[in-house]
């Protein structure tokens, strides 16, 4: 550090100050929002039966926690999401590799992937319940429908967009296809793969919630569904808030992984 | 000098794609001598890169063949773009060829480190390519090619991506490196001055489909470094003659 010039230190300080300012602003926005919401509810500017309020949400969280086993609802949703995320990531990388490896297969499958990808997956929900049964499995399958194809497509597109001249260079050294894959395609696509993991975790969560809305007896999606059926809007809003926090935490974990891989 | 390392026999190359076929090379007949610096010049699109790709065995000729004087001659191909992998350090980039043909060991690694040090890249061994200038990157690409200790070097417009100053300086460097290491070189270039100042012989190709139009032995009486060669009287005489051969029309 001591080797930097004064100017550079000033520059670093400025960067740091800017970063702190951004954080403070972000936190202030949430706080202001919560205060406005609470105040509006308190002075009955909004109907708390329909729009709830931060303090009601907080009370609901406490009571869910003590009476309704909130942790296990959150746990099951996270568990299903992680299952779907892991399966989609692993199969996604394997299938993308196969497609890259064999041009014939990729050309044959191309229109199928496009069609399946553009199909609204919700439409398949009822079928999956019939085929797989109303269980955790069917929720994971539904989440997979949403996350898998997009993972395959993203990773495969990264693979085929690899710089042609890198591959030509490998060929000048008589590299085998396996060597081209391990020395160029994979290391050259670390950021593509991590980006697709980020998309994948959101897609998996969307799929899980969709699945839970359709079938389950447990999970955040179930709480939302149940709340709306008994017209307990406070419960619905609380569940959505928890869902937001959960999805942020999962996204955050992936970006920690990203920092580890991309320096 | 006059011992040939490879013979190109009646080489023909036709490319096929769905829009039709392109005859890139009609008939090339050429001997390449041991340890010579041979340049190939010719109009754009006449098949120079194709010729190198065939020599490097990246493509098959349509007909004709390449006859090597000795079996197992190693060929090193330096592509036009430096193609340094941004995720590898300079040293690891240079070790790529050795890794691929499973000959990376302490001795070969040491040799590469020595090469990097000798040619002014010692401070950058553990740096990443993004911290290098264009001229340095090109030198790394050359050392990466030299790392596998090839007998014959193929260079495809090695300096074309650089500005004029760097180009002059680097061509001196490259000339020195190649002469030190005692390699046979076949270089493709667009730049006549570069070809004349570096080469022992220059092959002029016709426009596509190409054939050998003329071969010049470059005899410069006070031959020294490429930059100095440019100031000799022979230089401009050759420049004039070859320029006429290239028969460039501006349309
Ligand atoms: N893989 C390919 N498929 C089809 N046509 C090709 C292919 N490679 C080259 N050609 C064609 O063959 C001809 C010769 O190409 P090549 O790249 O060898 O020329 P070049 O002399 O190196 O040109 P330049 O001076 O512009 O680098 C061109 O007309 C090109 O379009
Ligand atoms: Mg070319």
CSV table of N, CA, C and O in Angstrom, one decimal, chain A residues 162-163 165-176 179 183-185 187-189, chain B residues 53 58 75 77 79 81 83-88 96-97 99-102 144-145 148:
chain,number,residue,atom,x,y,z
A,162,UNK,N,-17.0,-19.5,-27.7
A,162,UNK,CA,-15.6,-19.4,-27.3
A,162,UNK,C,-14.8,-19.0,-28.5
A,162,UNK,O,-15.0,-19.4,-29.6
A,163,UNK,N,-13.9,-18.0,-28.3
A,163,UNK,CA,-13.0,-17.5,-29.3
A,163,UNK,C,-12.4,-18.6,-30.2
A,163,UNK,O,-11.7,-19.4,-29.8
A,165,UNK,N,-10.2,-18.4,-32.4
A,165,UNK,CA,-8.7,-18.5,-32.6
A,165,UNK,C,-8.0,-19.2,-31.4
A,165,UNK,O,-7.0,-19.8,-31.6
A,166,UNK,N,-8.7,-19.2,-30.2
A,166,UNK,CA,-8.2,-20.0,-29.1
A,166,UNK,C,-8.2,-21.5,-29.5
A,166,UNK,O,-7.3,-22.3,-29.2
A,167,UNK,N,-9.3,-21.9,-30.2
A,167,UNK,CA,-9.4,-23.3,-30.6
A,167,UNK,C,-8.4,-23.6,-31.7
A,167,UNK,O,-7.8,-24.7,-31.7
A,168,UNK,N,-8.3,-22.7,-32.6
A,168,UNK,CA,-7.3,-22.9,-33.7
A,168,UNK,C,-5.9,-23.1,-33.1
A,168,UNK,O,-5.2,-23.9,-33.5
A,169,UNK,N,-5.6,-22.2,-32.2
A,169,UNK,CA,-4.3,-22.3,-31.5
A,169,UNK,C,-4.1,-23.7,-30.9
A,169,UNK,O,-3.0,-24.3,-31.1
A,170,UNK,N,-5.1,-24.2,-30.2
A,170,UNK,CA,-5.0,-25.5,-29.6
A,170,UNK,C,-4.7,-26.6,-30.7
A,170,UNK,O,-3.9,-27.5,-30.5
A,171,UNK,N,-5.4,-26.4,-31.9
A,171,UNK,CA,-5.2,-27.3,-32.9
A,171,UNK,C,-3.8,-27.3,-33.5
A,171,UNK,O,-3.2,-28.3,-34.0
A,172,UNK,N,-3.2,-26.1,-33.5
A,172,UNK,CA,-1.8,-26.0,-34.0
A,172,UNK,C,-0.9,-26.8,-33.1
A,172,UNK,O,0.2,-27.2,-33.6
A,173,UNK,N,-1.3,-27.1,-31.9
A,173,UNK,CA,-0.4,-27.9,-31.0
A,173,UNK,C,-1.0,-29.4,-31.1
A,173,UNK,O,-0.6,-30.2,-30.2
A,174,UNK,N,-1.8,-29.7,-32.0
A,174,UNK,CA,-2.4,-31.0,-32.1
A,174,UNK,C,-3.2,-31.5,-30.9
A,174,UNK,O,-3.1,-32.6,-30.5
A,175,UNK,N,-3.9,-30.5,-30.3
A,175,UNK,CA,-4.7,-30.9,-29.1
A,175,UNK,C,-5.8,-31.8,-29.4
A,175,UNK,O,-6.4,-31.7,-30.5
A,176,UNK,N,-6.1,-32.7,-28.5
A,176,UNK,CA,-7.3,-33.5,-28.7
A,176,UNK,C,-8.6,-32.7,-28.3
A,176,UNK,O,-8.5,-31.7,-27.7
A,179,UNK,N,-8.7,-32.1,-24.7
A,179,UNK,CA,-7.8,-31.1,-24.2
A,179,UNK,C,-8.4,-29.7,-24.6
A,179,UNK,O,-8.3,-28.8,-23.8
A,183,UNK,N,-8.9,-27.3,-21.5
A,183,UNK,CA,-8.0,-26.2,-21.4
A,183,UNK,C,-8.5,-24.8,-22.0
A,183,UNK,O,-8.0,-23.8,-21.7
A,184,UNK,N,-9.6,-24.9,-22.8
A,184,UNK,CA,-10.1,-23.7,-23.4
A,184,UNK,C,-11.6,-23.5,-23.0
A,184,UNK,O,-12.0,-22.5,-22.5
A,185,UNK,N,-12.4,-24.5,-23.4
A,185,UNK,CA,-13.9,-24.3,-23.2
A,185,UNK,C,-14.3,-24.1,-21.8
A,185,UNK,O,-14.9,-23.1,-21.4
A,187,UNK,N,-12.3,-23.4,-18.8
A,187,UNK,CA,-11.7,-22.2,-18.2
A,187,UNK,C,-12.2,-20.9,-18.8
A,187,UNK,O,-12.3,-19.9,-18.2
A,188,UNK,N,-12.5,-20.9,-20.1
A,188,UNK,CA,-12.9,-19.7,-20.8
A,188,UNK,C,-14.4,-19.4,-20.5
A,188,UNK,O,-14.8,-18.3,-20.9
A,189,UNK,N,-15.1,-20.3,-19.9
A,189,UNK,CA,-16.5,-20.0,-19.6
A,189,UNK,C,-16.9,-20.0,-18.2
A,189,UNK,O,-18.0,-20.2,-17.8
B,53,UNK,N,-1.8,-23.2,-43.2
B,53,UNK,CA,-2.7,-24.2,-42.5
B,53,UNK,C,-2.5,-25.6,-43.0
B,53,UNK,O,-2.5,-26.6,-42.2
B,58,UNK,N,-3.4,-28.5,-40.4
B,58,UNK,CA,-4.7,-28.1,-39.9
B,58,UNK,C,-5.8,-28.4,-41.0
B,58,UNK,O,-7.0,-28.5,-40.7
B,75,UNK,N,6.6,-28.7,-36.4
B,75,UNK,CA,6.2,-27.5,-36.9
B,75,UNK,C,5.6,-26.6,-35.9
B,75,UNK,O,4.7,-27.1,-35.1
B,77,UNK,N,3.3,-23.1,-35.4
B,77,UNK,CA,2.5,-22.2,-36.2
B,77,UNK,C,2.1,-21.0,-35.3
B,77,UNK,O,1.5,-21.2,-34.3
B,79,UNK,N,-0.1,-17.9,-35.1
B,79,UNK,CA,-1.2,-17.4,-35.7
B,79,UNK,C,-1.2,-15.9,-35.8
B,79,UNK,O,-0.4,-15.2,-35.1
B,81,UNK,N,-3.5,-13.7,-34.8
B,81,UNK,CA,-3.8,-13.1,-33.5
B,81,UNK,C,-3.0,-13.8,-32.4
B,81,UNK,O,-2.7,-14.9,-32.6
B,83,UNK,N,-3.8,-14.7,-29.5
B,83,UNK,CA,-4.6,-15.7,-28.8
B,83,UNK,C,-4.0,-16.1,-27.4
B,83,UNK,O,-4.0,-17.3,-27.1
B,84,UNK,N,-3.6,-15.2,-26.7
B,84,UNK,CA,-3.1,-15.5,-25.3
B,84,UNK,C,-4.4,-15.7,-24.5
B,84,UNK,O,-5.3,-15.0,-24.5
B,85,UNK,N,-4.4,-16.8,-23.7
B,85,UNK,CA,-5.5,-17.0,-22.8
B,85,UNK,C,-5.5,-16.1,-21.6
B,85,UNK,O,-4.6,-16.1,-20.8
B,86,UNK,N,-6.5,-15.3,-21.5
B,86,UNK,CA,-6.5,-14.3,-20.4
B,86,UNK,C,-6.5,-14.9,-19.0
B,86,UNK,O,-6.2,-14.2,-18.0
B,87,UNK,N,-6.9,-16.1,-18.9
B,87,UNK,CA,-7.0,-16.8,-17.5
B,87,UNK,C,-5.7,-17.4,-17.2
B,87,UNK,O,-5.6,-18.0,-16.1
B,88,UNK,N,-4.7,-17.4,-18.1
B,88,UNK,CA,-3.4,-18.0,-17.7
B,88,UNK,C,-2.3,-16.9,-17.6
B,88,UNK,O,-2.4,-15.9,-18.3
B,96,UNK,N,1.7,-23.9,-22.7
B,96,UNK,CA,0.5,-24.6,-23.3
B,96,UNK,C,0.9,-25.8,-24.2
B,96,UNK,O,0.4,-26.9,-24.0
B,97,UNK,N,1.7,-25.5,-25.2
B,97,UNK,CA,2.1,-26.5,-26.1
B,97,UNK,C,2.7,-27.7,-25.5
B,97,UNK,O,2.5,-28.9,-25.8
B,99,UNK,N,2.3,-28.7,-22.4
B,99,UNK,CA,1.2,-29.4,-21.7
B,99,UNK,C,0.5,-30.3,-22.6
B,99,UNK,O,0.2,-31.5,-22.3
B,100,UNK,N,0.1,-29.8,-23.8
B,100,UNK,CA,-0.7,-30.5,-24.7
B,100,UNK,C,0.0,-31.8,-25.2
B,100,UNK,O,-0.6,-32.8,-25.3
B,101,UNK,N,1.3,-31.6,-25.6
B,101,UNK,CA,1.9,-32.9,-26.1
B,101,UNK,C,2.7,-33.6,-25.0
B,101,UNK,O,3.6,-34.4,-25.2
B,102,UNK,N,2.3,-33.4,-23.7
B,102,UNK,CA,2.8,-34.1,-22.6
B,102,UNK,C,4.3,-34.1,-22.4
B,102,UNK,O,4.9,-35.1,-22.1
B,144,UNK,N,5.7,-18.8,-27.0
B,144,UNK,CA,4.9,-20.0,-26.8
B,144,UNK,C,5.1,-21.0,-28.0
B,144,UNK,O,5.0,-22.2,-27.8
B,145,UNK,N,5.3,-20.4,-29.2
B,145,UNK,CA,5.5,-21.3,-30.4
B,145,UNK,C,6.8,-21.9,-30.3
B,145,UNK,O,7.0,-23.1,-30.6
B,148,UNK,N,7.9,-25.5,-27.7
B,148,UNK,CA,7.9,-26.9,-28.1
B,148,UNK,C,9.1,-27.2,-29.0
B,148,UNK,O,9.2,-28.3,-29.5
